[in-house]
C-alpha cells in the first residue's frame, strides 16, 4: 500500500542550536507519529521537494536540512511514496540565452511541481543542470504527456517580459509563433489543406491550423503540422478530436486508454519571437528555436 500523508509542525520551543535545524525538528516530530521513516528517507524526500517552510507570511520549498528554525516557524512535510519514486527521462538543453533558456521536455516531465515534490519538473531539472546555476521561473507550460520546446526564465525581469509575451501572443509586437506536430488516427489528407479549426475551447475563442505532412496507410495514421493562434488548455487535442482525428495516445480527449502502448503523440517543434528583452534595449532581435529532427515525431 502506497504511503501518503501530510505532517505539519510549528517550532515553538527554545532548544540548543544543534537541535534547531529543520531536519532535526522534523525527525523528532515524526517519531511521535505512526509514520516510520528513516532519516535517509526523510532527506531524500526533502531533496525531491517534499518539505515547505512558512516564516511569517511567506511559504516556500525548503531543501536546506541544516537551516536553523526560528520560533513560530512552521514546517509542512508532504510525503507521497508513489510521487517520490517517479522517474522521467532527462530534458535536453536546446539553447542557453543567459537570462532564459530553451529546453526539449520529454514525455512525463512536468512544467511545475506540486506540494508533494518537484523532482520530475523541467524547472528543477534546469536549475540542477545549468552552468552556472541560476534561479528558474516558468513562463508558459507544456502538458505532462506532451513533448517539445519549453522556455524558462532565470530572472524576475525576464520572467515578467516573457510571461507578458506569451499572454499577449496575438499582438504585432512580439510576433510569437508556436508550431506543433501531432500524429492522429485517420487520413487527414481527405480534408481540405490547410484546415482551420475555430471551435471554442472551454467557452473561449480558439483557433488552430492543421496541415497534413504525411500519411501511413499501414497504421492509418497522419502526421500533421499545427499552428495555434490561441493557447487554450488542451486546445490541439480537443480540436483534433472535434474533427474526427484524435491524437494517437490521447487518453483524455482521444480514444486511447490506460493500456495503450503509445504515449501522447504531440510535440512542440518550433518557437519563434521577437525577444522582449532586446526591445527593452532598443533592439529588435528575432529568436528561432527548433527541436532536432531526431526528437521529432515519426511513424513507429
PDB file of C-alpha atoms in Angstrom, residues 78-297:
ATOM      1  CA  UNK A  78       4.131  16.171   2.196  1.00  0.00           C
ATOM      2  CA  UNK A  79       5.009  12.524   1.721  1.00  0.00           C
ATOM      3  CA  UNK A  80       3.667  10.541  -1.221  1.00  0.00           C
ATOM      4  CA  UNK A  81       5.630   7.377  -1.814  1.00  0.00           C
ATOM      5  CA  UNK A  82       4.378   6.929  -5.394  1.00  0.00           C
ATOM      6  CA  UNK A  83       5.158  10.517  -6.412  1.00  0.00           C
ATOM      7  CA  UNK A  84       8.608  10.478  -4.814  1.00  0.00           C
ATOM      8  CA  UNK A  85       9.534   7.231  -6.587  1.00  0.00           C
ATOM      9  CA  UNK A  86       8.574   8.608 -10.017  1.00  0.00           C
ATOM     10  CA  UNK A  87      11.301   8.938 -12.628  1.00  0.00           C
ATOM     11  CA  UNK A  88      11.384  10.658 -16.021  1.00  0.00           C
ATOM     12  CA  UNK A  89      13.836  10.902 -18.901  1.00  0.00           C
ATOM     13  CA  UNK A  90      16.251  13.835 -18.895  1.00  0.00           C
ATOM     14  CA  UNK A  91      15.449  17.084 -20.667  1.00  0.00           C
ATOM     15  CA  UNK A  92      17.725  18.344 -23.460  1.00  0.00           C
ATOM     16  CA  UNK A  93      19.135  21.879 -23.485  1.00  0.00           C
ATOM     17  CA  UNK A  94      18.382  23.492 -26.845  1.00  0.00           C
ATOM     18  CA  UNK A  95      19.835  26.945 -26.140  1.00  0.00           C
ATOM     19  CA  UNK A  96      21.162  28.843 -23.116  1.00  0.00           C
ATOM     20  CA  UNK A  97      20.361  32.524 -23.704  1.00  0.00           C
ATOM     21  CA  UNK A  98      21.661  33.698 -20.329  1.00  0.00           C
ATOM     22  CA  UNK A  99      18.527  35.371 -18.968  1.00  0.00           C
ATOM     23  CA  UNK A 100      16.432  32.455 -20.218  1.00  0.00           C
ATOM     24  CA  UNK A 101      16.944  29.027 -21.723  1.00  0.00           C
ATOM     25  CA  UNK A 102      15.061  26.729 -24.089  1.00  0.00           C
ATOM     26  CA  UNK A 103      14.691  23.008 -23.450  1.00  0.00           C
ATOM     27  CA  UNK A 104      13.250  19.883 -25.039  1.00  0.00           C
ATOM     28  CA  UNK A 105      10.857  18.454 -22.453  1.00  0.00           C
ATOM     29  CA  UNK A 106      10.428  14.659 -22.627  1.00  0.00           C
ATOM     30  CA  UNK A 107       7.203  12.726 -22.086  1.00  0.00           C
ATOM     31  CA  UNK A 108       6.116  12.590 -18.437  1.00  0.00           C
ATOM     32  CA  UNK A 109       8.110  15.616 -17.258  1.00  0.00           C
ATOM     33  CA  UNK A 110       6.053  18.310 -15.567  1.00  0.00           C
ATOM     34  CA  UNK A 111       6.390  22.037 -16.098  1.00  0.00           C
ATOM     35  CA  UNK A 112       6.000  22.792 -12.391  1.00  0.00           C
ATOM     36  CA  UNK A 113       5.881  20.768  -9.214  1.00  0.00           C
ATOM     37  CA  UNK A 114       3.171  20.254  -6.624  1.00  0.00           C
ATOM     38  CA  UNK A 115       3.251  20.367  -2.850  1.00  0.00           C
ATOM     39  CA  UNK A 116       4.408  16.725  -2.940  1.00  0.00           C
ATOM     40  CA  UNK A 117       7.588  17.208  -4.994  1.00  0.00           C
ATOM     41  CA  UNK A 118       9.280  18.967  -7.903  1.00  0.00           C
ATOM     42  CA  UNK A 119      11.976  16.450  -8.862  1.00  0.00           C
ATOM     43  CA  UNK A 120      10.219  15.457 -12.122  1.00  0.00           C
ATOM     44  CA  UNK A 121       9.835  19.031 -13.403  1.00  0.00           C
ATOM     45  CA  UNK A 122      11.646  20.998 -16.080  1.00  0.00           C
ATOM     46  CA  UNK A 123      12.077  23.807 -13.542  1.00  0.00           C
ATOM     47  CA  UNK A 124      14.070  21.644 -11.142  1.00  0.00           C
ATOM     48  CA  UNK A 125      15.996  19.907 -13.933  1.00  0.00           C
ATOM     49  CA  UNK A 126      17.074  23.217 -15.441  1.00  0.00           C
ATOM     50  CA  UNK A 127      18.112  24.557 -12.052  1.00  0.00           C
ATOM     51  CA  UNK A 128      20.267  21.491 -11.392  1.00  0.00           C
ATOM     52  CA  UNK A 129      21.898  21.236 -14.807  1.00  0.00           C
ATOM     53  CA  UNK A 130      22.545  24.803 -15.976  1.00  0.00           C
ATOM     54  CA  UNK A 131      26.104  26.100 -15.563  1.00  0.00           C
ATOM     55  CA  UNK A 132      26.348  28.465 -13.825  1.00  0.00           C
ATOM     56  CA  UNK A 133      23.324  27.589 -11.691  1.00  0.00           C
ATOM     57  CA  UNK A 134      20.518  30.145 -11.822  1.00  0.00           C
ATOM     58  CA  UNK A 135      17.007  30.576 -10.429  1.00  0.00           C
ATOM     59  CA  UNK A 136      14.233  29.246 -12.672  1.00  0.00           C
ATOM     60  CA  UNK A 137      10.846  30.814 -13.399  1.00  0.00           C
ATOM     61  CA  UNK A 138       8.210  29.092 -15.532  1.00  0.00           C
ATOM     62  CA  UNK A 139       6.681  31.455 -18.111  1.00  0.00           C
ATOM     63  CA  UNK A 140       4.494  29.022 -20.078  1.00  0.00           C
ATOM     64  CA  UNK A 141       3.502  25.367 -19.801  1.00  0.00           C
ATOM     65  CA  UNK A 142       3.504  22.181 -21.782  1.00  0.00           C
ATOM     66  CA  UNK A 143       1.293  19.242 -20.873  1.00  0.00           C
ATOM     67  CA  UNK A 144       2.930  16.441 -18.898  1.00  0.00           C
ATOM     68  CA  UNK A 145       2.098  13.994 -21.690  1.00  0.00           C
ATOM     69  CA  UNK A 146       3.382  16.275 -24.462  1.00  0.00           C
ATOM     70  CA  UNK A 147       6.974  16.654 -25.620  1.00  0.00           C
ATOM     71  CA  UNK A 148       8.875  19.537 -27.150  1.00  0.00           C
ATOM     72  CA  UNK A 149      10.140  23.055 -26.578  1.00  0.00           C
ATOM     73  CA  UNK A 150       9.629  24.894 -23.322  1.00  0.00           C
ATOM     74  CA  UNK A 151      11.222  28.190 -22.316  1.00  0.00           C
ATOM     75  CA  UNK A 152      12.211  29.088 -18.748  1.00  0.00           C
ATOM     76  CA  UNK A 153      13.412  32.430 -17.376  1.00  0.00           C
ATOM     77  CA  UNK A 154      16.310  32.991 -14.986  1.00  0.00           C
ATOM     78  CA  UNK A 155      15.453  36.374 -13.500  1.00  0.00           C
ATOM     79  CA  UNK A 156      12.271  38.058 -12.344  1.00  0.00           C
ATOM     80  CA  UNK A 157      12.738  40.724 -15.013  1.00  0.00           C
ATOM     81  CA  UNK A 158      12.997  38.130 -17.783  1.00  0.00           C
ATOM     82  CA  UNK A 159      10.078  36.194 -16.343  1.00  0.00           C
ATOM     83  CA  UNK A 160       7.823  39.271 -16.430  1.00  0.00           C
ATOM     84  CA  UNK A 161       8.784  40.149 -20.019  1.00  0.00           C
ATOM     85  CA  UNK A 162       8.454  36.617 -21.356  1.00  0.00           C
ATOM     86  CA  UNK A 163       5.236  35.856 -19.492  1.00  0.00           C
ATOM     87  CA  UNK A 164       3.715  39.031 -20.902  1.00  0.00           C
ATOM     88  CA  UNK A 165       4.823  37.940 -24.365  1.00  0.00           C
ATOM     89  CA  UNK A 166       3.005  34.624 -24.089  1.00  0.00           C
ATOM     90  CA  UNK A 167      -0.095  36.226 -22.605  1.00  0.00           C
ATOM     91  CA  UNK A 168      -0.255  38.740 -25.483  1.00  0.00           C
ATOM     92  CA  UNK A 169       0.673  36.336 -28.268  1.00  0.00           C
ATOM     93  CA  UNK A 170      -1.762  37.890 -30.755  1.00  0.00           C
ATOM     94  CA  UNK A 171      -0.187  41.364 -30.709  1.00  0.00           C
ATOM     95  CA  UNK A 172       2.048  42.502 -33.555  1.00  0.00           C
ATOM     96  CA  UNK A 173       4.887  43.478 -31.236  1.00  0.00           C
ATOM     97  CA  UNK A 174       6.205  40.066 -30.223  1.00  0.00           C
ATOM     98  CA  UNK A 175       5.302  38.068 -33.372  1.00  0.00           C
ATOM     99  CA  UNK A 176       5.187  34.928 -31.244  1.00  0.00           C
ATOM    100  CA  UNK A 177       4.763  31.764 -33.277  1.00  0.00           C
ATOM    101  CA  UNK A 178       4.404  28.287 -31.766  1.00  0.00           C
ATOM    102  CA  UNK A 179       4.272  25.256 -34.026  1.00  0.00           C
ATOM    103  CA  UNK A 180       3.480  21.674 -33.141  1.00  0.00           C
ATOM    104  CA  UNK A 181       3.340  18.269 -34.742  1.00  0.00           C
ATOM    105  CA  UNK A 182       0.821  15.581 -33.919  1.00  0.00           C
ATOM    106  CA  UNK A 183       0.144  12.064 -35.136  1.00  0.00           C
ATOM    107  CA  UNK A 184      -3.569  11.325 -35.399  1.00  0.00           C
ATOM    108  CA  UNK A 185      -5.819   8.419 -36.262  1.00  0.00           C
ATOM    109  CA  UNK A 186      -7.110   8.530 -39.852  1.00  0.00           C
ATOM    110  CA  UNK A 187      -6.134  10.059 -43.199  1.00  0.00           C
ATOM    111  CA  UNK A 188      -6.200  13.816 -42.769  1.00  0.00           C
ATOM    112  CA  UNK A 189      -5.436  14.293 -46.471  1.00  0.00           C
ATOM    113  CA  UNK A 190      -9.139  13.673 -47.021  1.00  0.00           C
ATOM    114  CA  UNK A 191      -9.824  17.119 -45.549  1.00  0.00           C
ATOM    115  CA  UNK A 192      -9.123  20.492 -47.140  1.00  0.00           C
ATOM    116  CA  UNK A 193      -5.499  21.591 -46.678  1.00  0.00           C
ATOM    117  CA  UNK A 194      -4.729  23.510 -44.601  1.00  0.00           C
ATOM    118  CA  UNK A 195      -7.703  23.017 -42.285  1.00  0.00           C
ATOM    119  CA  UNK A 196      -8.610  25.811 -39.868  1.00  0.00           C
ATOM    120  CA  UNK A 197     -10.474  24.793 -36.702  1.00  0.00           C
ATOM    121  CA  UNK A 198     -12.005  27.651 -34.752  1.00  0.00           C
ATOM    122  CA  UNK A 199     -14.418  25.923 -32.367  1.00  0.00           C
ATOM    123  CA  UNK A 200     -14.400  27.283 -28.812  1.00  0.00           C
ATOM    124  CA  UNK A 201     -12.443  25.603 -26.029  1.00  0.00           C
ATOM    125  CA  UNK A 202     -13.928  25.997 -22.556  1.00  0.00           C
ATOM    126  CA  UNK A 203     -16.270  28.641 -23.997  1.00  0.00           C
ATOM    127  CA  UNK A 204     -13.315  30.734 -25.170  1.00  0.00           C
ATOM    128  CA  UNK A 205     -12.263  31.575 -28.717  1.00  0.00           C
ATOM    129  CA  UNK A 206      -9.635  29.197 -30.086  1.00  0.00           C
ATOM    130  CA  UNK A 207      -8.025  28.804 -33.499  1.00  0.00           C
ATOM    131  CA  UNK A 208      -5.753  26.058 -34.832  1.00  0.00           C
ATOM    132  CA  UNK A 209      -4.477  25.387 -38.348  1.00  0.00           C
ATOM    133  CA  UNK A 210      -3.811  21.738 -39.308  1.00  0.00           C
ATOM    134  CA  UNK A 211      -1.700  20.761 -42.335  1.00  0.00           C
ATOM    135  CA  UNK A 212      -1.113  17.098 -43.189  1.00  0.00           C
ATOM    136  CA  UNK A 213       2.577  16.303 -43.730  1.00  0.00           C
ATOM    137  CA  UNK A 214       2.410  12.548 -44.311  1.00  0.00           C
ATOM    138  CA  UNK A 215       0.082   9.553 -44.128  1.00  0.00           C
ATOM    139  CA  UNK A 216       0.941   5.998 -43.063  1.00  0.00           C
ATOM    140  CA  UNK A 217      -1.592   3.716 -44.723  1.00  0.00           C
ATOM    141  CA  UNK A 218      -0.482   0.617 -42.828  1.00  0.00           C
ATOM    142  CA  UNK A 219      -1.328   2.193 -39.466  1.00  0.00           C
ATOM    143  CA  UNK A 220      -3.926   4.654 -40.765  1.00  0.00           C
ATOM    144  CA  UNK A 221      -2.072   7.474 -39.037  1.00  0.00           C
ATOM    145  CA  UNK A 222      -1.406  11.023 -40.247  1.00  0.00           C
ATOM    146  CA  UNK A 223       1.467  13.326 -39.277  1.00  0.00           C
ATOM    147  CA  UNK A 224       0.112  16.859 -39.007  1.00  0.00           C
ATOM    148  CA  UNK A 225       1.736  20.257 -38.573  1.00  0.00           C
ATOM    149  CA  UNK A 226      -0.240  22.506 -36.235  1.00  0.00           C
ATOM    150  CA  UNK A 227      -0.060  26.253 -35.789  1.00  0.00           C
ATOM    151  CA  UNK A 228      -2.077  27.782 -32.960  1.00  0.00           C
ATOM    152  CA  UNK A 229      -3.183  31.398 -32.679  1.00  0.00           C
ATOM    153  CA  UNK A 230      -4.545  30.944 -29.153  1.00  0.00           C
ATOM    154  CA  UNK A 231      -3.276  28.913 -26.220  1.00  0.00           C
ATOM    155  CA  UNK A 232      -6.240  27.265 -24.551  1.00  0.00           C
ATOM    156  CA  UNK A 233      -5.676  24.264 -22.302  1.00  0.00           C
ATOM    157  CA  UNK A 234      -5.546  21.052 -24.372  1.00  0.00           C
ATOM    158  CA  UNK A 235      -6.563  23.105 -27.422  1.00  0.00           C
ATOM    159  CA  UNK A 236      -4.822  20.932 -30.027  1.00  0.00           C
ATOM    160  CA  UNK A 237      -6.089  17.677 -28.553  1.00  0.00           C
ATOM    161  CA  UNK A 238      -9.648  18.993 -28.309  1.00  0.00           C
ATOM    162  CA  UNK A 239      -9.618  20.408 -31.833  1.00  0.00           C
ATOM    163  CA  UNK A 240      -8.165  17.196 -33.286  1.00  0.00           C
ATOM    164  CA  UNK A 241     -10.837  15.078 -31.618  1.00  0.00           C
ATOM    165  CA  UNK A 242     -13.580  17.509 -32.669  1.00  0.00           C
ATOM    166  CA  UNK A 243     -12.909  16.900 -36.385  1.00  0.00           C
ATOM    167  CA  UNK A 244     -12.699  13.116 -36.015  1.00  0.00           C
ATOM    168  CA  UNK A 245      -8.895  12.802 -35.964  1.00  0.00           C
ATOM    169  CA  UNK A 246      -7.970  12.138 -32.311  1.00  0.00           C
ATOM    170  CA  UNK A 247      -4.299  12.351 -31.371  1.00  0.00           C
ATOM    171  CA  UNK A 248      -2.660   8.948 -31.009  1.00  0.00           C
ATOM    172  CA  UNK A 249      -2.056   8.147 -27.337  1.00  0.00           C
ATOM    173  CA  UNK A 250      -4.538  10.757 -26.073  1.00  0.00           C
ATOM    174  CA  UNK A 251      -6.161   9.162 -23.042  1.00  0.00           C
ATOM    175  CA  UNK A 252      -8.105  12.269 -22.099  1.00  0.00           C
ATOM    176  CA  UNK A 253      -9.726  13.551 -25.289  1.00  0.00           C
ATOM    177  CA  UNK A 254      -8.966  10.730 -27.723  1.00  0.00           C
ATOM    178  CA  UNK A 255      -9.655   7.008 -27.983  1.00  0.00           C
ATOM    179  CA  UNK A 256      -6.589   5.657 -26.158  1.00  0.00           C
ATOM    180  CA  UNK A 257      -6.954   4.021 -22.763  1.00  0.00           C
ATOM    181  CA  UNK A 258      -4.532   3.192 -19.980  1.00  0.00           C
ATOM    182  CA  UNK A 259      -3.487   0.030 -21.827  1.00  0.00           C
ATOM    183  CA  UNK A 260      -2.395   1.967 -24.911  1.00  0.00           C
ATOM    184  CA  UNK A 261       1.201   1.182 -25.878  1.00  0.00           C
ATOM    185  CA  UNK A 262       1.960   4.645 -27.264  1.00  0.00           C
ATOM    186  CA  UNK A 263       2.462   7.901 -25.405  1.00  0.00           C
ATOM    187  CA  UNK A 264       0.697  11.064 -26.493  1.00  0.00           C
ATOM    188  CA  UNK A 265       1.931  11.932 -29.982  1.00  0.00           C
ATOM    189  CA  UNK A 266       2.101  15.708 -29.612  1.00  0.00           C
ATOM    190  CA  UNK A 267       5.322  17.697 -29.842  1.00  0.00           C
ATOM    191  CA  UNK A 268       6.018  21.444 -29.678  1.00  0.00           C
ATOM    192  CA  UNK A 269       8.550  21.529 -32.517  1.00  0.00           C
ATOM    193  CA  UNK A 270       9.372  25.202 -33.011  1.00  0.00           C
ATOM    194  CA  UNK A 271       9.172  28.557 -31.272  1.00  0.00           C
ATOM    195  CA  UNK A 272       9.974  32.000 -32.678  1.00  0.00           C
ATOM    196  CA  UNK A 273       9.513  35.514 -31.323  1.00  0.00           C
ATOM    197  CA  UNK A 274      10.968  38.988 -31.146  1.00  0.00           C
ATOM    198  CA  UNK A 275      12.880  38.905 -27.854  1.00  0.00           C
ATOM    199  CA  UNK A 276      11.143  41.329 -25.458  1.00  0.00           C
ATOM    200  CA  UNK A 277      14.412  41.827 -23.583  1.00  0.00           C
ATOM    201  CA  UNK A 278      16.048  43.098 -26.771  1.00  0.00           C
ATOM    202  CA  UNK A 279      13.141  45.501 -27.350  1.00  0.00           C
ATOM    203  CA  UNK A 280      13.757  46.990 -23.890  1.00  0.00           C
ATOM    204  CA  UNK A 281      17.340  47.698 -25.043  1.00  0.00           C
ATOM    205  CA  UNK A 282      16.162  49.441 -28.215  1.00  0.00           C
ATOM    206  CA  UNK A 283      16.872  46.451 -30.462  1.00  0.00           C
ATOM    207  CA  UNK A 284      14.723  44.024 -32.444  1.00  0.00           C
ATOM    208  CA  UNK A 285      16.239  40.561 -32.225  1.00  0.00           C
ATOM    209  CA  UNK A 286      14.258  37.621 -33.547  1.00  0.00           C
ATOM    210  CA  UNK A 287      14.801  34.274 -31.872  1.00  0.00           C
ATOM    211  CA  UNK A 288      14.025  30.973 -33.588  1.00  0.00           C
ATOM    212  CA  UNK A 289      14.297  27.594 -31.860  1.00  0.00           C
ATOM    213  CA  UNK A 290      13.524  24.145 -33.248  1.00  0.00           C
ATOM    214  CA  UNK A 291      13.525  20.593 -31.959  1.00  0.00           C
ATOM    215  CA  UNK A 292      16.293  18.443 -33.516  1.00  0.00           C
ATOM    216  CA  UNK A 293      14.987  16.026 -36.162  1.00  0.00           C
ATOM    217  CA  UNK A 294      15.902  13.027 -34.031  1.00  0.00           C
ATOM    218  CA  UNK A 295      13.481  14.192 -31.304  1.00  0.00           C
ATOM    219  CA  UNK A 296      10.526  14.979 -33.576  1.00  0.00           C
ATOM    220  CA  UNK A 297       7.576  12.638 -34.024  1.00  0.00           C
TER     221      UNK A 297
END
